[in-house]
Coordinates of C-alpha atoms in Angstrom, one line a residue:
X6 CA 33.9 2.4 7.5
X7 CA 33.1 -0.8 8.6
X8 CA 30.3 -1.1 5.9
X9 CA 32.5 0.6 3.2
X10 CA 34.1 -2.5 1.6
X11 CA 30.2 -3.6 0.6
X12 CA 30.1 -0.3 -2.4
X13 CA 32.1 0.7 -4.9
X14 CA 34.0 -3.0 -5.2
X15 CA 36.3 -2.6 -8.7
X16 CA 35.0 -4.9 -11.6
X17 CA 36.6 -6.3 -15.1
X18 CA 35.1 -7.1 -18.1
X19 CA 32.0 -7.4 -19.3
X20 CA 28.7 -7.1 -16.6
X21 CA 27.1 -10.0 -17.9
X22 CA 25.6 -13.0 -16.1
X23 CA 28.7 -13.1 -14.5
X24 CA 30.8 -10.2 -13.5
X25 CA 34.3 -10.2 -12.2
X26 CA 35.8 -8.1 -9.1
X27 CA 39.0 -7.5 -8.4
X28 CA 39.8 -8.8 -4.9
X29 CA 41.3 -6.4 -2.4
X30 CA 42.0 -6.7 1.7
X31 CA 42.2 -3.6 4.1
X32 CA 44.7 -3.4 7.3
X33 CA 43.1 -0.3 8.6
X34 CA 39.0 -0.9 8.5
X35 CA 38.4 0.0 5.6
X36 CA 40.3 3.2 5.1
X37 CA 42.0 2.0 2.4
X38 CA 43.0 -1.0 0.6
X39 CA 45.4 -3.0 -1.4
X40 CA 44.9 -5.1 -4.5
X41 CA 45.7 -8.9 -4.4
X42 CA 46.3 -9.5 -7.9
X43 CA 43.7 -12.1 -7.5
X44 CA 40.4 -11.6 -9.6
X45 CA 37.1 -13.8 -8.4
X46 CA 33.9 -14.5 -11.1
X47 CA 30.5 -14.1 -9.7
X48 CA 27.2 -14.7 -10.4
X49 CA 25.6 -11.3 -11.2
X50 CA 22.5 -10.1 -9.4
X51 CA 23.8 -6.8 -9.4
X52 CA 24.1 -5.1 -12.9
X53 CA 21.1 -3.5 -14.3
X54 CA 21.2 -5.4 -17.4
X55 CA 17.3 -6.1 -17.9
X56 CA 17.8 -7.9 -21.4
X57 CA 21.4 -9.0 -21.2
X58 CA 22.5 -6.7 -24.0
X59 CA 25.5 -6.1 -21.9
X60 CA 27.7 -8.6 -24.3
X61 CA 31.5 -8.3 -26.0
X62 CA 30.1 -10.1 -29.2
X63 CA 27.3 -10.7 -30.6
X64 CA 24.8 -8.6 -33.1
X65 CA 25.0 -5.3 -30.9
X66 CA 28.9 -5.7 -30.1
X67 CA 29.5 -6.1 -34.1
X68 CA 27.7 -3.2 -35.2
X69 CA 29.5 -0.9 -32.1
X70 CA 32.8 -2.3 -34.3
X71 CA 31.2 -1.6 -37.4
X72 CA 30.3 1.9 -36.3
X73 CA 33.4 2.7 -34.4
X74 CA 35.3 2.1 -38.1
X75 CA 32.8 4.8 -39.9
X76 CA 32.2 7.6 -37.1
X77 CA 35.2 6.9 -34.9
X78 CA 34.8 7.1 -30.8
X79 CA 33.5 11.2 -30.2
X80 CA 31.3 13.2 -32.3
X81 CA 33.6 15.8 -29.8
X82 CA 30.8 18.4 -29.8
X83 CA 27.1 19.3 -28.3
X84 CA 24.0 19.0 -30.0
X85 CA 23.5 22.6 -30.2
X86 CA 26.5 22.8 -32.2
X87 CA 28.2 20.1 -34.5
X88 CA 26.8 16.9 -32.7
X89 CA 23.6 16.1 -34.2
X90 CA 24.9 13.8 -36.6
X91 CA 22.4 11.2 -38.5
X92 CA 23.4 8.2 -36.4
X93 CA 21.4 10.2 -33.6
X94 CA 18.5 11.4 -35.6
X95 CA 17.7 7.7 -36.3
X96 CA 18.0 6.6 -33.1
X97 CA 15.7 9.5 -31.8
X98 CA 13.3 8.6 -34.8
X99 CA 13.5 4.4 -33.7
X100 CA 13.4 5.8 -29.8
X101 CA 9.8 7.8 -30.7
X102 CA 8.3 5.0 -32.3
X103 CA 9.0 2.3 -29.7
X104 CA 7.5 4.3 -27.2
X105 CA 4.5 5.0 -29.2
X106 CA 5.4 9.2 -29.1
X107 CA 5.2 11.2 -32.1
X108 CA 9.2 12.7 -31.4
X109 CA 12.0 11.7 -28.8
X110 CA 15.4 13.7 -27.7
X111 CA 18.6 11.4 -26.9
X112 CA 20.9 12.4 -23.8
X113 CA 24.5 11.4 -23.0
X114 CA 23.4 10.9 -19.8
X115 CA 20.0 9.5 -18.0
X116 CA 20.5 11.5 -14.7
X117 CA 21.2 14.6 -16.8
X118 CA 17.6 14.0 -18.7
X119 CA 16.1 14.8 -16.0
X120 CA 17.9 17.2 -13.7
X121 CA 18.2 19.6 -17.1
X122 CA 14.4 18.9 -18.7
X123 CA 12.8 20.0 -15.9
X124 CA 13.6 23.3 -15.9
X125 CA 12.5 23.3 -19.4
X126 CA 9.1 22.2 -19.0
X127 CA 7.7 24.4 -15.8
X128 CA 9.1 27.7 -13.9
X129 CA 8.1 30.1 -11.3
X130 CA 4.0 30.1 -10.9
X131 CA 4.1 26.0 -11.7
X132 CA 3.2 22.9 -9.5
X133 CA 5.4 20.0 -9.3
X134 CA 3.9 16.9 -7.7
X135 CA 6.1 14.1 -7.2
X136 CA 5.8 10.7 -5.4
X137 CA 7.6 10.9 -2.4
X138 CA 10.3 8.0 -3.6
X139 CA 11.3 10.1 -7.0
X140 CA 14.8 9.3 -8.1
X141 CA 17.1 12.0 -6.8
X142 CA 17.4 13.1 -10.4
X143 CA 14.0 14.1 -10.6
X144 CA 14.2 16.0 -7.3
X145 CA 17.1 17.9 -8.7
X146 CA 15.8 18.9 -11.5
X147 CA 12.3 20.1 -9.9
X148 CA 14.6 22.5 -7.6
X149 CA 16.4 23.7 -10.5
X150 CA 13.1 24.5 -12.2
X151 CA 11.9 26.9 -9.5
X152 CA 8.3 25.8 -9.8
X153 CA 6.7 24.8 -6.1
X154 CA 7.1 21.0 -5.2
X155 CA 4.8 19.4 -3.3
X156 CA 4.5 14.8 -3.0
X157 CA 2.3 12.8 -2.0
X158 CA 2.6 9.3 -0.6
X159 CA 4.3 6.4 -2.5
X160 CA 1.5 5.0 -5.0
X161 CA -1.2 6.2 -2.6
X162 CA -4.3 7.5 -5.8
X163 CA -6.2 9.0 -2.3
X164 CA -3.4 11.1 -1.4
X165 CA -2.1 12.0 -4.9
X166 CA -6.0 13.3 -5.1
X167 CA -6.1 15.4 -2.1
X168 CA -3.0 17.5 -3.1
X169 CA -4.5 17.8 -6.5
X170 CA -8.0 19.2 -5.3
X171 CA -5.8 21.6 -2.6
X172 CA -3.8 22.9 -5.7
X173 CA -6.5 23.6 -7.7
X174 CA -8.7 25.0 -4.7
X175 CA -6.1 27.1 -3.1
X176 CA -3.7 28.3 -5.9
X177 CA -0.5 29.7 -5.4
X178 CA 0.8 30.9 -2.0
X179 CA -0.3 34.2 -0.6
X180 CA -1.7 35.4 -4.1
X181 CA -4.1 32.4 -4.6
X182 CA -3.8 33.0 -8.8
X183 CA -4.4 29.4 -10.7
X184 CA -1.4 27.6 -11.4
X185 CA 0.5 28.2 -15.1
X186 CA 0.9 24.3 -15.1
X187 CA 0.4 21.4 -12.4
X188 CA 2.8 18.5 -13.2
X189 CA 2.6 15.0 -11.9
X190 CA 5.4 12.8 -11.7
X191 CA 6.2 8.9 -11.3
X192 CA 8.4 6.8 -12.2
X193 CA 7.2 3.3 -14.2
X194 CA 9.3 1.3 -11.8
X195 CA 10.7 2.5 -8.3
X196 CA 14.7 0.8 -8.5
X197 CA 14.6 0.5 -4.2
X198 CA 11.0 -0.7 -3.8
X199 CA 10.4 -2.6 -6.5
X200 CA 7.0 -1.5 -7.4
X201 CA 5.4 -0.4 -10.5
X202 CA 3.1 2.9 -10.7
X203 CA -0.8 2.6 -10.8
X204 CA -0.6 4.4 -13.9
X205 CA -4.5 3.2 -14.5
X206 CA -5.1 4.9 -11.2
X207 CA -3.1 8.3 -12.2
X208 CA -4.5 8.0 -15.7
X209 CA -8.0 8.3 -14.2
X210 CA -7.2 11.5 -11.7
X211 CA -5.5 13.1 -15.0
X212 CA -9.0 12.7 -17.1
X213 CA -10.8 14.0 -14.2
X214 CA -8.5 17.0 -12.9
X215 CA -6.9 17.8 -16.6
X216 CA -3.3 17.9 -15.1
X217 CA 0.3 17.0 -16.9
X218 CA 1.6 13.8 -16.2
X219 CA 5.5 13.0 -16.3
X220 CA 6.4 9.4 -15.8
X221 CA 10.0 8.3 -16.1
X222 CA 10.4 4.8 -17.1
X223 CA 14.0 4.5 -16.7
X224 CA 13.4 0.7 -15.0
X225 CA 11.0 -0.2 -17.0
X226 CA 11.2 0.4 -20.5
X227 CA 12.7 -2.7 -21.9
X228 CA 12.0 -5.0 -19.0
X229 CA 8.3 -4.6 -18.5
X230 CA 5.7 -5.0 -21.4
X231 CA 4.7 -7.8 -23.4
X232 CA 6.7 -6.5 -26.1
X233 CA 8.6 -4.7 -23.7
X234 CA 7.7 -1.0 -23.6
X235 CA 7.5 -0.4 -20.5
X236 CA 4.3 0.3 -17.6
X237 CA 2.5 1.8 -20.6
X238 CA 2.5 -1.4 -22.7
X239 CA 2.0 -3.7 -19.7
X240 CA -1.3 -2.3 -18.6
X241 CA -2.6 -2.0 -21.9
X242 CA -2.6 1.6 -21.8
X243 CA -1.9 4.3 -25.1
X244 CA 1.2 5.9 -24.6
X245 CA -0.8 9.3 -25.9
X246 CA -2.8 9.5 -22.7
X247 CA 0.6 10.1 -21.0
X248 CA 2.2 13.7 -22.0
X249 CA 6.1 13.3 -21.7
X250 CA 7.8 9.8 -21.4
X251 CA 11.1 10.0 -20.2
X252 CA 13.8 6.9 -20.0
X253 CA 17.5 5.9 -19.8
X254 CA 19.2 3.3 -22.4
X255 CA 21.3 2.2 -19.6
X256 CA 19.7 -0.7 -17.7
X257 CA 17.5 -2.7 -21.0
X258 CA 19.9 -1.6 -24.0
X259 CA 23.1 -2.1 -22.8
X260 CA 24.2 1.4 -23.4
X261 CA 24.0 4.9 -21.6
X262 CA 22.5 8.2 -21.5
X263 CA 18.6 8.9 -21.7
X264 CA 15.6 9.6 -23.6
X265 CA 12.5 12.2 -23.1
X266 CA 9.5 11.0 -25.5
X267 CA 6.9 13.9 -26.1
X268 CA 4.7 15.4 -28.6
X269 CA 6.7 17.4 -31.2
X270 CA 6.2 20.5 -29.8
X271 CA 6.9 19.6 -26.9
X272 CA 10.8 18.0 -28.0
X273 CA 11.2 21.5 -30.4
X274 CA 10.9 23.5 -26.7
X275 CA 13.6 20.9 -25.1
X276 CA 15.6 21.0 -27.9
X277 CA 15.9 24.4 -28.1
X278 CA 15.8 26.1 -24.3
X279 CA 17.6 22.4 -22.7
X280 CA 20.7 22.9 -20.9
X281 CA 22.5 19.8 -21.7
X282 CA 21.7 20.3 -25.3
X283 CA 23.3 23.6 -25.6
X284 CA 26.5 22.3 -23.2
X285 CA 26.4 19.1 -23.2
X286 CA 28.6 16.3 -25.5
X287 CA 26.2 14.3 -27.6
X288 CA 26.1 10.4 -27.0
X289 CA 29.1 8.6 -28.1
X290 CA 28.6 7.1 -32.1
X291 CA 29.4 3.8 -30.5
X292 CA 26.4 3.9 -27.7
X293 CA 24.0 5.6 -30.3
X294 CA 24.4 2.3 -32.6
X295 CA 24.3 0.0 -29.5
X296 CA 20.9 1.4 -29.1
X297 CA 19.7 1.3 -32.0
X298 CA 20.7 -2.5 -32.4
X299 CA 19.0 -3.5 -29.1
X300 CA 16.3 -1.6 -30.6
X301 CA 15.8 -3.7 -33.3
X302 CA 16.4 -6.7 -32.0
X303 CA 14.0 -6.1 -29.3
X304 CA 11.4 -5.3 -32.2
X305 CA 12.7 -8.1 -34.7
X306 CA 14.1 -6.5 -37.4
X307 CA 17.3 -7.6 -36.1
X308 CA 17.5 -11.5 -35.7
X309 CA 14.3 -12.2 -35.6
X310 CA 12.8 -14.1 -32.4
X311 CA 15.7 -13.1 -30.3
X312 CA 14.1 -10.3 -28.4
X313 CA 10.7 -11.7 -27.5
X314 CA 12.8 -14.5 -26.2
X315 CA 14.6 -12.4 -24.1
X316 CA 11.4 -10.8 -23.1
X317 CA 9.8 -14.0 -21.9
X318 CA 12.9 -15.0 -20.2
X319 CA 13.3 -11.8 -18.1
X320 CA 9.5 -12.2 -17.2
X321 CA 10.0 -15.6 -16.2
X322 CA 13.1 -15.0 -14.2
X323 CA 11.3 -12.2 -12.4
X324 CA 8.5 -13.9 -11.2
X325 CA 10.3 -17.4 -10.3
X326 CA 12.9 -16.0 -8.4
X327 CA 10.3 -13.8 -6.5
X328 CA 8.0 -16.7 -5.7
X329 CA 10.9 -18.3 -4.7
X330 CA 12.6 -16.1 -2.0
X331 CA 8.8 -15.3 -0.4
X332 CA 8.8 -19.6 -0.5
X333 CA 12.0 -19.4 1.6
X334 CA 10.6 -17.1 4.6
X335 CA 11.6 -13.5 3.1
X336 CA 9.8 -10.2 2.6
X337 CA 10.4 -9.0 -1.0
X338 CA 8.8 -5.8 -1.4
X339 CA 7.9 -5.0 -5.4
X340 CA 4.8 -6.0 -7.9
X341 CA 5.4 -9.7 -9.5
X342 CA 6.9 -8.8 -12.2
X343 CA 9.1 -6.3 -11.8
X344 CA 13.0 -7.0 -12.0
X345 CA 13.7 -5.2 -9.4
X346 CA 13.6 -7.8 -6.2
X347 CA 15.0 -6.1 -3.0
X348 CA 15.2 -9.2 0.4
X349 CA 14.4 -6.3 3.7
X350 CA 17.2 -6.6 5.9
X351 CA 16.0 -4.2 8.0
X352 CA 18.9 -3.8 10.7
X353 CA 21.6 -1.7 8.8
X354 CA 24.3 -4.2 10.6
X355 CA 23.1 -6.8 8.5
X356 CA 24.2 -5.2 5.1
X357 CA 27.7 -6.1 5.3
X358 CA 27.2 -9.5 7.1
X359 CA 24.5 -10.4 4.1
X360 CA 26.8 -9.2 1.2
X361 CA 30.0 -11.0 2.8
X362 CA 28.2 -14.1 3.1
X363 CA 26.7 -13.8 -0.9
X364 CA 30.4 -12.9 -1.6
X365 CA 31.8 -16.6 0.1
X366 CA 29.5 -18.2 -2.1
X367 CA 30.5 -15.6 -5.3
X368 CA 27.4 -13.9 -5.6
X369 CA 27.6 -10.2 -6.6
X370 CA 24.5 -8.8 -5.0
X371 CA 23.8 -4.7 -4.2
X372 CA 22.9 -4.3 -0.4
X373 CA 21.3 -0.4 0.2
X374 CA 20.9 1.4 3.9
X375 CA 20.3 5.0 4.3
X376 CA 20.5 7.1 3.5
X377 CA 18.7 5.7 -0.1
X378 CA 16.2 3.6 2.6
X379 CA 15.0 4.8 5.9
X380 CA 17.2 3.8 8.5
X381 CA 15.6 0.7 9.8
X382 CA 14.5 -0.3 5.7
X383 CA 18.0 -2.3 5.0
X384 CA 17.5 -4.4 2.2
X385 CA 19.5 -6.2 -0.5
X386 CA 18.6 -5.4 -4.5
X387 CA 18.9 -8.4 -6.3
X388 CA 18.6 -7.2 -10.4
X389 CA 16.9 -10.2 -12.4
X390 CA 18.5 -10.0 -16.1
X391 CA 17.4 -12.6 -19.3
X392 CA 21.3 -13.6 -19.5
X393 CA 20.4 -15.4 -16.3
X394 CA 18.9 -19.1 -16.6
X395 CA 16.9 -21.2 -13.9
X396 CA 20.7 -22.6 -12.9
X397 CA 22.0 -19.4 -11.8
X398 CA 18.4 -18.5 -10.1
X399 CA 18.4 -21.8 -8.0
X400 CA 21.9 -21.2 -6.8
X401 CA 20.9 -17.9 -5.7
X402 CA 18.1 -19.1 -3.6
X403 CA 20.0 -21.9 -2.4
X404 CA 22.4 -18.9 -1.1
X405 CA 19.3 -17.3 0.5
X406 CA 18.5 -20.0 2.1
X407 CA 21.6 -20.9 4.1
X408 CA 22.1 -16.7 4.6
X409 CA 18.8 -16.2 5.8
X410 CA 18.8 -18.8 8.4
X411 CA 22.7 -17.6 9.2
X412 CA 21.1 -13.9 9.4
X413 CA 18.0 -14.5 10.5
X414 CA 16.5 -12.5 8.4
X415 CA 13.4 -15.1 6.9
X416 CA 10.7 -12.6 8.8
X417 CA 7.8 -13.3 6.9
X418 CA 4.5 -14.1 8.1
X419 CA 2.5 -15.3 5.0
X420 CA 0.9 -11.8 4.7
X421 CA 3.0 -11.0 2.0
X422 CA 2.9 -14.4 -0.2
X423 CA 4.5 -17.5 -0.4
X424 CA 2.2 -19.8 1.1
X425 CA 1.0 -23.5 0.6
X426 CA -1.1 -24.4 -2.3
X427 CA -4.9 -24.1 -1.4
X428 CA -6.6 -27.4 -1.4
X429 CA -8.4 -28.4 -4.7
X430 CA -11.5 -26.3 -5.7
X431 CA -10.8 -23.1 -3.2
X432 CA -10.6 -20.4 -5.5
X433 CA -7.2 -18.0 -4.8
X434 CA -9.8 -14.9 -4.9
X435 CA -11.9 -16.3 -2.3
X436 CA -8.9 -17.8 -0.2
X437 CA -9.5 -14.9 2.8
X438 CA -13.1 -15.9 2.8
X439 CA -12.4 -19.8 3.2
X440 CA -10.3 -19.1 5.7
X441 CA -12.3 -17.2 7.9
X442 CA -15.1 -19.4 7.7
X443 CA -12.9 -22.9 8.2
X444 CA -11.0 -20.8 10.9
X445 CA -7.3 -21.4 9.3
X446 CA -4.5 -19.3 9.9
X447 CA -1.8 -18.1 8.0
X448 CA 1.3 -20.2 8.1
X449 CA 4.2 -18.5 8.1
X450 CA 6.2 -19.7 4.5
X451 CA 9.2 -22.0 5.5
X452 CA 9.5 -24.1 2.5
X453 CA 12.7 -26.7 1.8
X454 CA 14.5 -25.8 -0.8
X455 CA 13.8 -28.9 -3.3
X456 CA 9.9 -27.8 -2.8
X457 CA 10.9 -24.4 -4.0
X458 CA 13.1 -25.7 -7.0
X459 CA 10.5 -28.1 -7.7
X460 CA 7.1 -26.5 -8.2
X461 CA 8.4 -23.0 -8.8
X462 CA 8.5 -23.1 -12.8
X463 CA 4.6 -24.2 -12.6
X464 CA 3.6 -21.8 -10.5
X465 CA 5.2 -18.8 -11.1
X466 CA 2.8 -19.0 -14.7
X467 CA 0.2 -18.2 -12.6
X468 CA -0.9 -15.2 -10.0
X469 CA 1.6 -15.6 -7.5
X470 CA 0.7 -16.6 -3.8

C-alpha cells in the first residue's frame, strides 16, 4: 500500500507537455484518500504522446470539431453490422499506405487488436514463437488462439534460431506431423526495455527458415523512422518482407484503438472470422478523424513541414536526453533512439522514494516494479514526446541529478555509455583497442551538470558514447 499512491494518480486536461494531477493526501497508508481541491502542473515524462498530437486546438482538434458536427460522437454499432461507415474506410485506406501494406483493419481498442487477431490467424496444429518480453496482449491472445507457444530470449537471433530448427526438426508433440503454420512475433519497440527488435536479424532467419513473422509496432510506428514508420522504415527495410504489421493510434496519433496491416487476403480473413469485429463498437467518428489528421500531417498533406519537424524533434529529444542521463552516472537500458528511456532503480523501495522526489520538483514520471519487471529490475519510464523542448529536458536532468545522488541510484560503470570524449584522432570504433594497448580504464561517467547541458546538443548528432 505503501507504494500505491505512485499509480493511478487522477489527471485534468489535456496530456500534453504538461499534465495536471489532482492532489490528494491519505490518513490510512494509502487505503484510501481524500481530494484537496488543489490541482498541481507538471512536466510530462509520462504520457505516451510520441508526436505531441495530444493537443485541445490546433489542425487535429479542429477537424475532431468539424467531424463531431457531421457524424456526431457514436457510430453506436460494430463493424459487422452498421459501423463501417466511410470515415473508417479512409482511414484504413490512409493506415495501409503509411505502412507500406497493400490493406489495414482499424480497432477501437489496441489491446483488443491483438488479444482477438490472434486467434484469427493460427489454431490447434500451429507454432507461436514469441520473445519472451511480449506485451501481455500478445500473450493473451496466443492462449486464446490454442496454437502451442514457445519464446525465446529477448532479442537473442541465436536463440530465436535454435527453437526454430527444434520446431521444424521435431514437429508437433507426440505425433511429430509438420507444423500448419510457425509464427514469429516481436514487437518494433519493447515499452519497459526500451529496445528496438533486430528486425534485420529476424528478417534473415525468415528468408532462410520460410516462417511467418508478426511484429507489433505499437511504440514505434510514428516515433521511429525517418519519416516516421516505424522499425521497418528506420532500418531501411520493405514493409513486404514482413507478413502482418500490427499497431495502436494511441501513443504517435493522439487517438486510440489499433491497427493490423496485411496483405488483402489476409485483412478479408480478420475481417470476416475477428471477434472484435463481429462484437465489438467501431472507433468513435471523433478518434477515426483524429487519425486521419495526424496522418496527414505526419505525411504533409496537412500543413506542410509540420510533421517532419515533429519527427526531427522527437529524434533529437530521444537521443539528448539519453546521452544525458548515461552523462549523469545512470543505467538507461534501450537503443539510442528509442523514446522509450527507462533510469534502473533496481531496489523496488526506491520506486516511491524516486517518484515522490520527481513529484517535489513537478515532474510526472512512470516508475514500474513487478510484477511488469523482475523483482530486483525497478526502474523509472521516462516517455520523450516532440511537445517537449531542450528547456523542459534540461530541467529533467537537472531533477536526475540531485535524485540520483539523493537515491543513490547513479550505478554506472562506463560499460554502458556516457563517457569522456576520446582524445583527437582515436577513432570511436577502435576506442576498446586504444585502450588496451595504452592500458586505460574505464571511468565511471560523473559529469556536472553544465558539461551535460553544454556539449549534449553536439553530440547527441552523432553515435552516442
Amino acid at each position: 500500500m505503501r507504494l500505491d499512491d505512485c499509480f493511478a494518480r487522477p489527471t485534468t486536461g489535456v496530456p500534453g507537455r504538461f499534465i495536471t494531477l489532482m492532489d490528494r493526501k491519505s490518513d490510512d497508508f494509502n487505503r484510501t484518500y481524500q481530494y484537496t481541491g488543489t490541482y498541481t502542473e507538471t512536466l510530462n515524462m509520462s504520457s505516451y504522446n510520441y508526436l505531441g498530437f495530444a493537443q485541445s486546438e490546433g489542425p487535429c482538434a479542429d477537424a475532431v470539431e468539424a467531424c463531431v458536427k457531421q457524424y456526431g460522437i457514436s457510430f453506436c454499432s460494430p463493424r459487422g453490422a452498421a459501423g463501417t461507415s466511410d470515415l473508417a474506410l479512409e482511414v484504413e485506406r490512409e493506415v495501409a499506405e503509411f505502412v507500406g501494406k497493400p490493406a489495414s483493419m482499424v480497432f477501437s481498442m489496441g489491446y483488443v487488436t491483438n488479444s482477438s487477431s490472434f486467434p484469427a490467424l493460427v489454431s490447434k496444429g500451429c507454432l507461436i514463437i514469441s520473445d519472451e518480453l511480449n506485451h501481455a496482449s500478445i500473450r493473451v491472445g496466443a492462449r486464446l488462439s490454442g496454437a502451442v507457444i514457445q519464446s525465446f530470449k529477448h532479442n537473442d537471433m541465436a536463440d530465436l534460431e535454435r527453437v526454430v530448427r527444434e520446431a521444424i526438426s521435431q514437429g508437433q508433440p507426440r505425433t511429430h506431423r509438420p507444423w500448419k503454420k510457425i509464427l514469429v512475433v516481436v514487437e518494433g519497440l519493447y515499452s519497459m526495455e526500451g529496445t528496438m527488435c533486430d528486425l534485420p536479424g529476424i528478417l534473415a532467419l525468415k528468408n532462410k527458415y520460410k516462417f511467418y513473422l508478426f511484429v507489433d509496432e505499437a511504440h514505434s510506428v510514428g516515433a521511429l523512422g525517418p519519416r516516421g514508420r516505424g522499425v521497418c522504415d528506420y532500418f531501411g527495410i520493405d514493409p513486404s518482407e514482413v507478413d502482418i504489421l500490427m499497431g495502436t493510434l494511441t501513443k504517435s496519433f493522439g487517438a486510440n484503438g489499433g491497427y493490423i496491416a496485411a496483405e488483402k487476403h489476409i485483412i478479408d480473413k480478420l475481417k470476416s472470422s475477428n471477434a472484435a469485429t463481429q462484437y465489438g463498437e467501431t472507433p468513435a467518428p471523433c478518434v477515426l478523424m483524429q487519425i486521419l489528421a495526424s496522418l496527414k500531417l505526419i505525411t504533409g498533406e496537412l500543413c506542410p513541414g509540420q510533421g517532419e519537424e515533429r519527427l526531427q524533434r522527437i529524434a533529437f529529444n530521444s537521443r539528448y536526453l539519453r546521452l544525458g542521463l548515461k552523462r549523469l552516472g545512470l543505467i538507461v537500458y534501450g537503443h539510442d533512439d528509442s523514446p522509450i528511456i527507462p533510469v534502473m532503480l533496481y531496489h523496488p523501495a526506491k520506486l516511491p522514494a524516486f517518484s515522490h522526489e520527481m513529484l517535489r520538483r513537478k515532474i510526472s514520471v512512470v516508475v514500474v516494479g513487478y510484477p511488469a519487471t523482475p523483482l530486483i529490475s525497478s526502474r523509472a519510464r521516462f516517455c520523450v514526446s516532440a511537445a517537449h523542448n531542450k528547456e523542459d529536458l534540461d530541467r529533467l536532468l537537472a531533477a536526475c541529478d540531485e535524485v540520483g545522488d539523493i537515491l543513490q541510484i547513479k550505478f554506472s560503470t562506463g560499460v554502458a555509455g556516457g563517457l569522456e570524449h576520446l582524445p583527437e584522432g582515436v577513432d570511436p570504433k577502435n576506442e576498446k583497442e586504444w585502450r588496451k594497448e595504452n592500458r586505460i580504464p574505464l571511468q565511471a561517467p560523473r559529469w556536472n551538470l553544465e558539461d551535460v547541458v553544454q556539449h549534449g546538443v553536439q553530440d547527441s548528432k552523432i553515435p552516442l558514447r
